[in-house]
């Protein structure tokens, strides 16, 4: 009886945390810009980039503690990028050099 109660409580906790991360870490690429342009997340969390323009984007991060380089990202496609290290990172697009997102990882 006691172990059944523990399993039930764990299932609720998992559901709540999954719903929250879906809401709060979505970045939209629209009109050749990231929205929002700055975000703070916890170490190990991911950002999901959603291309809402009708042309291709791309995503890259280059720093001492992490490196990411996506393929071309067609309209409507989502790309997930996780951040395994603390610090401040610039996310850029190789196709549109003025696109810049600042990510603070704590
Ligand atoms: Cu772009």
CSV table of N, CA, C and O and ligand atoms in Angstrom, one decimal:
chain,number,residue,atom,x,y,z
A,1,UNK,N,0.8,-1.2,0.0
A,1,UNK,CA,0.0,0.0,0.0
A,1,UNK,C,0.9,1.2,0.0
A,1,UNK,O,0.7,2.2,-0.8
A,2,UNK,N,1.9,1.2,0.8
A,2,UNK,CA,2.8,2.4,0.9
A,2,UNK,C,3.5,2.6,-0.4
A,2,UNK,O,3.6,3.8,-0.9
A,3,UNK,N,4.0,1.6,-1.0
A,3,UNK,CA,4.8,1.8,-2.3
A,3,UNK,C,3.9,2.3,-3.4
A,3,UNK,O,4.3,3.1,-4.3
A,4,UNK,N,2.6,1.8,-3.4
A,4,UNK,CA,1.7,2.3,-4.5
A,4,UNK,C,1.5,3.8,-4.4
A,4,UNK,O,1.4,4.5,-5.4
A,5,UNK,N,1.4,4.3,-3.2
A,5,UNK,CA,1.2,5.8,-3.0
A,5,UNK,C,2.4,6.5,-3.5
A,5,UNK,O,2.3,7.5,-4.2
A,6,UNK,N,3.6,6.0,-3.3
A,6,UNK,CA,4.8,6.7,-3.7
A,6,UNK,C,4.9,6.8,-5.3
A,6,UNK,O,5.2,7.8,-5.8
A,7,UNK,N,4.5,5.7,-5.9
A,7,UNK,CA,4.6,5.6,-7.4
A,7,UNK,C,3.6,6.6,-8.0
A,7,UNK,O,3.9,7.4,-8.9
A,8,UNK,N,2.4,6.7,-7.4
A,8,UNK,CA,1.4,7.6,-7.8
A,8,UNK,C,1.9,9.1,-7.7
A,8,UNK,O,1.7,9.9,-8.7
A,9,UNK,N,2.5,9.4,-6.6
A,9,UNK,CA,3.0,10.8,-6.4
A,9,UNK,C,4.1,11.1,-7.5
A,9,UNK,O,4.1,12.2,-8.0
A,10,UNK,N,4.9,10.2,-7.8
A,10,UNK,CA,6.0,10.4,-8.7
A,10,UNK,C,5.4,10.6,-10.1
A,10,UNK,O,5.9,11.5,-10.9
A,11,UNK,N,4.4,10.0,-10.5
A,11,UNK,CA,3.8,10.2,-11.8
A,11,UNK,C,3.3,11.6,-12.0
A,11,UNK,O,3.4,12.2,-13.0
A,12,UNK,N,2.7,12.1,-10.9
A,12,UNK,CA,2.2,13.5,-11.0
A,12,UNK,C,3.3,14.5,-11.1
A,12,UNK,O,3.3,15.4,-12.0
A,13,UNK,N,4.4,14.3,-10.4
A,13,UNK,CA,5.5,15.2,-10.5
A,13,UNK,C,6.1,15.2,-11.9
A,13,UNK,O,6.4,16.3,-12.4
A,14,UNK,N,6.2,14.1,-12.5
A,14,UNK,CA,6.8,14.0,-13.9
A,14,UNK,C,5.9,14.8,-14.9
A,14,UNK,O,6.4,15.5,-15.7
A,15,UNK,N,4.6,14.6,-14.7
A,15,UNK,CA,3.7,15.3,-15.6
A,15,UNK,C,3.8,16.8,-15.5
A,15,UNK,O,3.9,17.5,-16.5
A,16,UNK,N,3.9,17.3,-14.3
A,16,UNK,CA,3.9,18.7,-14.1
A,16,UNK,C,5.2,19.3,-14.7
A,16,UNK,O,5.2,20.3,-15.4
A,17,UNK,N,6.4,18.7,-14.4
A,17,UNK,CA,7.6,19.3,-14.9
A,17,UNK,C,7.7,19.2,-16.4
A,17,UNK,O,8.2,20.2,-17.1
A,18,UNK,N,7.2,18.2,-17.1
A,18,UNK,CA,7.2,18.2,-18.5
A,18,UNK,C,6.4,19.3,-19.1
A,18,UNK,O,6.8,19.9,-20.1
A,19,UNK,N,5.2,19.5,-18.6
A,19,UNK,CA,4.3,20.6,-19.1
A,19,UNK,C,5.0,22.0,-18.9
A,19,UNK,O,5.0,22.8,-19.8
A,20,UNK,N,5.7,22.2,-17.8
A,20,UNK,CA,6.3,23.5,-17.6
A,20,UNK,C,7.4,23.7,-18.6
A,20,UNK,O,7.5,24.8,-19.1
A,21,UNK,N,8.3,22.8,-18.9
A,21,UNK,CA,9.4,23.0,-19.7
A,21,UNK,C,8.9,23.3,-21.2
A,21,UNK,O,9.5,24.0,-21.9
A,22,UNK,N,7.8,22.7,-21.6
A,22,UNK,CA,7.3,22.9,-22.9
A,22,UNK,C,6.9,24.4,-23.1
A,22,UNK,O,7.1,25.0,-24.1
A,23,UNK,N,6.3,24.9,-22.0
A,23,UNK,CA,5.8,26.3,-22.1
A,23,UNK,C,6.9,27.3,-22.1
A,23,UNK,O,6.9,28.2,-22.9
A,24,UNK,N,7.9,27.2,-21.3
A,24,UNK,CA,8.8,28.3,-21.0
A,24,UNK,C,10.0,28.4,-21.8
A,24,UNK,O,10.7,29.4,-21.8
A,25,UNK,N,10.3,27.4,-22.6
A,25,UNK,CA,11.6,27.4,-23.3
A,25,UNK,C,11.5,27.4,-24.8
A,25,UNK,O,12.3,26.9,-25.5
A,26,UNK,N,10.4,27.9,-25.3
A,26,UNK,CA,10.1,28.0,-26.8
A,26,UNK,C,10.7,29.3,-27.3
A,26,UNK,O,10.4,30.4,-26.8
A,27,UNK,N,11.5,29.2,-28.3
A,27,UNK,CA,12.1,30.4,-29.0
A,27,UNK,C,11.5,30.4,-30.4
A,27,UNK,O,11.6,29.5,-31.1
A,28,UNK,N,10.9,31.6,-30.8
A,28,UNK,CA,10.3,31.7,-32.1
A,28,UNK,C,11.3,32.5,-33.0
A,28,UNK,O,11.8,33.5,-32.6
A,29,UNK,N,11.5,32.0,-34.2
A,29,UNK,CA,12.3,32.7,-35.2
A,29,UNK,C,11.2,33.3,-36.2
A,29,UNK,O,10.5,32.6,-36.9
A,30,UNK,N,11.2,34.7,-36.2
A,30,UNK,CA,10.2,35.3,-37.0
A,30,UNK,C,10.7,36.7,-37.4
A,30,UNK,O,11.4,37.4,-36.6
A,31,UNK,N,10.5,37.0,-38.7
A,31,UNK,CA,11.0,38.3,-39.2
A,31,UNK,C,12.5,38.5,-39.0
A,31,UNK,O,13.0,39.5,-38.6
A,32,UNK,N,13.3,37.4,-39.3
A,32,UNK,CA,14.7,37.4,-39.2
A,32,UNK,C,15.2,37.8,-37.8
A,32,UNK,O,16.2,38.4,-37.6
A,33,UNK,N,14.5,37.4,-36.7
A,33,UNK,CA,14.9,37.6,-35.3
A,33,UNK,C,14.4,36.5,-34.4
A,33,UNK,O,13.5,35.8,-34.7
A,34,UNK,N,15.1,36.3,-33.3
A,34,UNK,CA,14.7,35.4,-32.3
A,34,UNK,C,13.8,36.1,-31.3
A,34,UNK,O,14.0,37.3,-30.9
A,35,UNK,N,12.7,35.5,-30.9
A,35,UNK,CA,11.8,36.1,-29.9
A,35,UNK,C,11.5,35.0,-28.8
A,35,UNK,O,11.0,33.9,-29.1
A,36,UNK,N,11.9,35.4,-27.6
A,36,UNK,CA,12.5,36.6,-27.1
A,36,UNK,C,14.0,36.6,-27.6
A,36,UNK,O,14.5,35.6,-28.0
A,37,UNK,N,14.7,37.8,-27.4
A,37,UNK,CA,16.1,37.9,-27.8
A,37,UNK,C,17.0,37.5,-26.6
A,37,UNK,O,18.2,37.5,-26.9
A,38,UNK,N,16.5,37.3,-25.5
A,38,UNK,CA,17.3,36.9,-24.3
A,38,UNK,C,16.5,36.0,-23.4
A,38,UNK,O,15.3,36.2,-23.2
A,39,UNK,N,17.1,34.9,-22.9
A,39,UNK,CA,16.4,34.0,-22.0
A,39,UNK,C,17.3,33.4,-21.0
A,39,UNK,O,18.6,33.3,-21.2
A,40,UNK,N,16.8,33.0,-19.8
A,40,UNK,CA,17.6,32.4,-18.8
A,40,UNK,C,17.0,31.0,-18.5
A,40,UNK,O,15.8,30.9,-18.3
A,41,UNK,N,17.8,30.0,-18.5
A,41,UNK,CA,17.4,28.6,-18.3
A,41,UNK,C,18.3,28.0,-17.3
A,41,UNK,O,19.4,28.5,-16.9
A,42,UNK,N,18.0,26.7,-16.8
A,42,UNK,CA,18.8,26.0,-15.9
A,42,UNK,C,19.7,25.1,-16.7
A,42,UNK,O,19.4,24.6,-17.8
A,43,UNK,N,20.9,24.8,-16.2
A,43,UNK,CA,21.8,23.9,-16.8
A,43,UNK,C,21.2,22.5,-17.1
A,43,UNK,O,20.5,22.0,-16.3
A,44,UNK,N,21.4,22.0,-18.4
A,44,UNK,CA,20.8,20.8,-18.8
A,44,UNK,C,19.5,20.9,-19.5
A,44,UNK,O,19.0,20.0,-20.1
A,45,UNK,N,18.9,22.1,-19.4
A,45,UNK,CA,17.6,22.3,-20.1
A,45,UNK,C,17.8,22.6,-21.6
A,45,UNK,O,18.9,22.9,-22.0
A,46,UNK,N,16.7,22.5,-22.3
A,46,UNK,CA,16.8,22.7,-23.8
A,46,UNK,C,15.9,23.9,-24.2
A,46,UNK,O,14.9,24.2,-23.6
A,47,UNK,N,16.3,24.5,-25.3
A,47,UNK,CA,15.5,25.5,-26.0
A,47,UNK,C,14.9,24.8,-27.2
A,47,UNK,O,15.7,24.1,-27.9
A,48,UNK,N,13.7,25.0,-27.5
A,48,UNK,CA,13.1,24.6,-28.8
A,48,UNK,C,12.9,25.8,-29.7
A,48,UNK,O,12.2,26.7,-29.3
A,49,UNK,N,13.6,25.7,-30.9
A,49,UNK,CA,13.5,26.8,-31.8
A,49,UNK,C,12.4,26.5,-32.9
A,49,UNK,O,12.5,25.4,-33.5
A,50,UNK,N,11.5,27.4,-33.1
A,50,UNK,CA,10.4,27.2,-34.0
A,50,UNK,C,10.5,28.2,-35.2
A,50,UNK,O,10.3,29.4,-34.9
A,51,UNK,N,10.7,27.7,-36.4
A,51,UNK,CA,10.9,28.6,-37.5
A,51,UNK,C,9.5,29.0,-38.0
A,51,UNK,O,8.8,28.2,-38.7
A,52,UNK,N,9.1,30.2,-37.7
A,52,UNK,CA,7.7,30.7,-38.2
A,52,UNK,C,7.9,31.7,-39.4
A,52,UNK,O,6.9,32.3,-39.8
A,53,UNK,N,9.1,31.8,-40.0
A,53,UNK,CA,9.2,32.5,-41.2
A,53,UNK,C,8.9,31.6,-42.4
A,53,UNK,O,8.8,30.4,-42.2
A,54,UNK,N,8.8,32.2,-43.6
A,54,UNK,CA,8.6,31.3,-44.7
A,54,UNK,C,9.9,31.1,-45.5
A,54,UNK,O,9.8,30.9,-46.7
A,55,UNK,N,11.0,31.2,-44.8
A,55,UNK,CA,12.3,30.9,-45.5
A,55,UNK,C,13.1,30.1,-44.4
A,55,UNK,O,12.8,30.0,-43.3
A,56,UNK,N,14.3,29.6,-44.9
A,56,UNK,CA,15.2,28.8,-44.1
A,56,UNK,C,16.0,29.6,-43.1
A,56,UNK,O,16.4,30.7,-43.3
A,57,UNK,N,16.1,29.0,-41.9
A,57,UNK,CA,17.0,29.5,-40.9
A,57,UNK,C,18.1,28.4,-40.6
A,57,UNK,O,18.0,27.4,-41.2
A,58,UNK,N,18.9,28.7,-39.6
A,58,UNK,CA,20.0,27.8,-39.2
A,58,UNK,C,20.3,28.3,-37.8
A,58,UNK,O,20.1,29.4,-37.4
A,59,UNK,N,20.9,27.4,-37.0
A,59,UNK,CA,21.2,27.7,-35.6
A,59,UNK,C,22.6,27.2,-35.3
A,59,UNK,O,22.9,26.1,-35.5
A,60,UNK,N,23.4,28.1,-34.7
A,60,UNK,CA,24.7,27.6,-34.2
A,60,UNK,C,25.1,28.4,-32.9
A,60,UNK,O,24.7,29.5,-32.7
A,61,UNK,N,25.9,27.6,-32.1
A,61,UNK,CA,26.5,28.2,-30.9
A,61,UNK,C,27.9,27.8,-30.9
A,61,UNK,O,28.3,26.6,-31.1
A,62,UNK,N,28.8,28.7,-30.6
A,62,UNK,CA,30.2,28.4,-30.6
A,62,UNK,C,30.8,29.1,-29.4
A,62,UNK,O,30.8,30.3,-29.2
A,63,UNK,N,31.3,28.3,-28.4
A,63,UNK,CA,32.0,28.8,-27.3
A,63,UNK,C,32.9,27.8,-26.7
A,63,UNK,O,33.0,26.7,-27.3
A,64,UNK,N,33.7,28.1,-25.7
A,64,UNK,CA,34.7,27.2,-25.2
A,64,UNK,C,34.0,25.9,-24.5
A,64,UNK,O,34.5,24.8,-24.6
A,65,UNK,N,32.8,26.1,-23.9
A,65,UNK,CA,32.1,25.0,-23.2
A,65,UNK,C,31.1,24.3,-24.0
A,65,UNK,O,30.6,23.3,-23.5
A,66,UNK,N,30.6,24.8,-25.1
A,66,UNK,CA,29.7,24.1,-25.9
A,66,UNK,C,29.7,24.6,-27.4
A,66,UNK,O,30.1,25.7,-27.7
A,67,UNK,N,29.3,23.6,-28.2
A,67,UNK,CA,29.3,23.9,-29.7
A,67,UNK,C,28.2,23.2,-30.3
A,67,UNK,O,27.9,22.0,-30.1
A,68,UNK,N,27.4,23.9,-31.1
A,68,UNK,CA,26.2,23.3,-31.8
A,68,UNK,C,26.1,23.9,-33.2
A,68,UNK,O,26.3,25.1,-33.3
A,69,UNK,N,25.8,23.1,-34.1
A,69,UNK,CA,25.6,23.6,-35.5
A,69,UNK,C,24.5,22.8,-36.2
A,69,UNK,O,24.7,21.6,-36.5
A,70,UNK,N,23.4,23.4,-36.4
A,70,UNK,CA,22.3,22.7,-37.0
A,70,UNK,C,22.4,22.6,-38.5
A,70,UNK,O,23.1,23.4,-39.1
A,71,UNK,N,21.6,21.7,-39.1
A,71,UNK,CA,21.4,21.7,-40.5
A,71,UNK,C,20.5,22.9,-40.9
A,71,UNK,O,20.0,23.6,-40.0
A,72,UNK,N,20.3,23.1,-42.2
A,72,UNK,CA,19.3,24.1,-42.6
A,72,UNK,C,17.9,23.7,-41.9
A,72,UNK,O,17.6,22.6,-41.8
A,73,UNK,N,17.2,24.8,-41.5
A,73,UNK,CA,16.0,24.6,-40.7
A,73,UNK,C,14.8,25.2,-41.6
A,73,UNK,O,14.6,26.4,-41.6
A,74,UNK,N,14.1,24.3,-42.3
A,74,UNK,CA,13.0,24.8,-43.2
A,74,UNK,C,11.9,25.4,-42.4
A,74,UNK,O,11.7,25.2,-41.2
A,75,UNK,N,11.0,26.2,-43.0
A,75,UNK,CA,9.8,26.8,-42.4
A,75,UNK,C,9.0,25.8,-41.7
A,75,UNK,O,8.8,24.7,-42.2
A,76,UNK,N,8.5,26.1,-40.5
A,76,UNK,CA,7.7,25.2,-39.7
A,76,UNK,C,8.4,24.1,-38.9
A,76,UNK,O,7.8,23.4,-38.1
A,77,UNK,N,9.7,24.0,-39.1
A,77,UNK,CA,10.4,22.9,-38.4
A,77,UNK,C,10.9,23.4,-37.1
A,77,UNK,O,11.4,24.6,-36.9
A,78,UNK,N,10.9,22.5,-36.1
A,78,UNK,CA,11.5,22.8,-34.7
A,78,UNK,C,12.8,22.2,-34.6
A,78,UNK,O,13.0,21.0,-35.0
A,79,UNK,N,13.7,22.9,-33.9
A,79,UNK,CA,15.1,22.3,-33.6
A,79,UNK,C,15.3,22.5,-32.1
A,79,UNK,O,15.1,23.6,-31.5
A,80,UNK,N,15.7,21.4,-31.4
A,80,UNK,CA,15.9,21.5,-29.9
A,80,UNK,C,17.4,21.5,-29.7
A,80,UNK,O,18.2,20.8,-30.3
A,81,UNK,N,17.8,22.5,-28.8
A,81,UNK,CA,19.2,22.6,-28.4
A,81,UNK,C,19.4,22.6,-26.9
A,81,UNK,O,18.7,23.4,-26.2
A,82,UNK,N,20.1,21.6,-26.4
A,82,UNK,CA,20.3,21.6,-24.9
A,82,UNK,C,21.6,22.3,-24.5
A,82,UNK,O,22.6,22.3,-25.3
A,83,UNK,N,21.6,22.8,-23.3
A,83,UNK,CA,22.7,23.6,-22.8
A,83,UNK,C,23.3,22.9,-21.6
A,83,UNK,O,22.8,23.1,-20.5
A,84,UNK,N,24.4,22.1,-21.7
A,84,UNK,CA,24.9,21.3,-20.6
A,84,UNK,C,25.9,22.1,-19.7
A,84,UNK,O,26.2,21.5,-18.6
A,85,UNK,N,26.2,23.3,-20.0
A,85,UNK,CA,27.2,24.0,-19.1
A,85,UNK,C,26.7,25.4,-18.7
A,85,UNK,O,25.9,26.0,-19.4
A,86,UNK,N,27.1,25.8,-17.5
A,86,UNK,CA,26.7,27.2,-17.1
A,86,UNK,C,27.4,28.2,-17.9
A,86,UNK,O,28.5,28.0,-18.5
A,87,UNK,N,26.8,29.4,-18.0
A,87,UNK,CA,27.5,30.5,-18.7
A,87,UNK,C,26.5,31.3,-19.5
A,87,UNK,O,25.3,31.1,-19.4
A,88,UNK,N,27.0,32.2,-20.3
A,88,UNK,CA,26.2,33.0,-21.2
A,88,UNK,C,26.6,32.7,-22.6
A,88,UNK,O,27.8,32.7,-22.9
A,89,UNK,N,25.7,32.4,-23.5
A,89,UNK,CA,25.9,31.9,-24.8
A,89,UNK,C,25.2,32.8,-25.9
A,89,UNK,O,24.1,33.2,-25.6
A,90,UNK,N,25.8,32.9,-27.0
A,90,UNK,CA,25.2,33.6,-28.1
A,90,UNK,C,24.8,32.6,-29.1
A,90,UNK,O,25.5,31.7,-29.6
A,91,UNK,N,23.5,32.6,-29.4
A,91,UNK,CA,22.9,31.7,-30.5
A,91,UNK,C,22.7,32.5,-31.7
A,91,UNK,O,22.2,33.6,-31.7
A,92,UNK,N,23.3,32.1,-32.8
A,92,UNK,CA,23.3,32.8,-34.1
A,92,UNK,C,22.7,32.0,-35.2
A,92,UNK,O,22.5,30.8,-35.1
A,93,UNK,N,22.5,32.7,-36.4
A,93,UNK,CA,22.0,32.0,-37.6
A,93,UNK,C,23.0,32.3,-38.7
A,93,UNK,O,23.3,33.5,-39.0
A,94,UNK,N,23.6,31.3,-39.4
A,94,UNK,CA,24.6,31.5,-40.4
A,94,UNK,C,24.0,32.2,-41.6
A,94,UNK,O,24.7,32.8,-42.4
A,95,UNK,N,22.7,32.1,-41.8
A,95,UNK,CA,22.1,32.7,-43.0
A,95,UNK,C,21.8,34.1,-42.8
A,95,UNK,O,21.8,34.9,-43.7
A,96,UNK,N,21.4,34.5,-41.5
A,96,UNK,CA,21.1,35.9,-41.2
A,96,UNK,C,22.0,36.3,-40.1
A,96,UNK,O,21.6,36.2,-38.9
A,97,UNK,N,23.1,36.9,-40.4
A,97,UNK,CA,24.2,37.2,-39.4
A,97,UNK,C,23.7,38.2,-38.3
A,97,UNK,O,24.3,38.3,-37.2
A,98,UNK,N,22.6,38.9,-38.5
A,98,UNK,CA,22.1,39.9,-37.5
A,98,UNK,C,21.3,39.2,-36.4
A,98,UNK,O,20.9,39.8,-35.4
A,99,UNK,N,20.9,37.9,-36.7
A,99,UNK,CA,20.1,37.2,-35.7
A,99,UNK,C,20.9,36.9,-34.5
A,99,UNK,O,22.0,36.3,-34.6
A,100,UNK,N,20.5,37.2,-33.3
A,100,UNK,CA,21.3,37.0,-32.1
A,100,UNK,C,20.4,36.7,-30.9
A,100,UNK,O,19.5,37.5,-30.6
A,101,UNK,N,20.6,35.6,-30.2
A,101,UNK,CA,19.8,35.3,-29.0
A,101,UNK,C,20.9,35.1,-27.9
A,101,UNK,O,21.8,34.4,-28.1
A,102,UNK,N,20.7,35.8,-26.8
A,102,UNK,CA,21.6,35.6,-25.6
A,102,UNK,C,20.9,34.6,-24.6
A,102,UNK,O,19.8,34.8,-24.2
A,103,UNK,N,21.6,33.6,-24.3
A,103,UNK,CA,21.1,32.5,-23.4
A,103,UNK,C,22.0,32.5,-22.1
A,103,UNK,O,23.2,32.3,-22.2
A,104,UNK,N,21.3,32.7,-21.0
A,104,UNK,CA,22.0,32.6,-19.7
A,104,UNK,C,21.7,31.3,-19.1
A,104,UNK,O,20.5,31.0,-19.0
A,105,UNK,N,22.7,30.5,-18.8
A,105,UNK,CA,22.5,29.2,-18.2
A,105,UNK,C,23.0,29.2,-16.8
A,105,UNK,O,24.2,29.5,-16.6
A,106,UNK,N,22.1,28.8,-15.8
A,106,UNK,CA,22.5,28.9,-14.4
A,106,UNK,C,22.5,27.5,-13.7
A,106,UNK,O,21.7,26.7,-14.2
B,1,LIG,CU1,18.0,32.9,-40.0
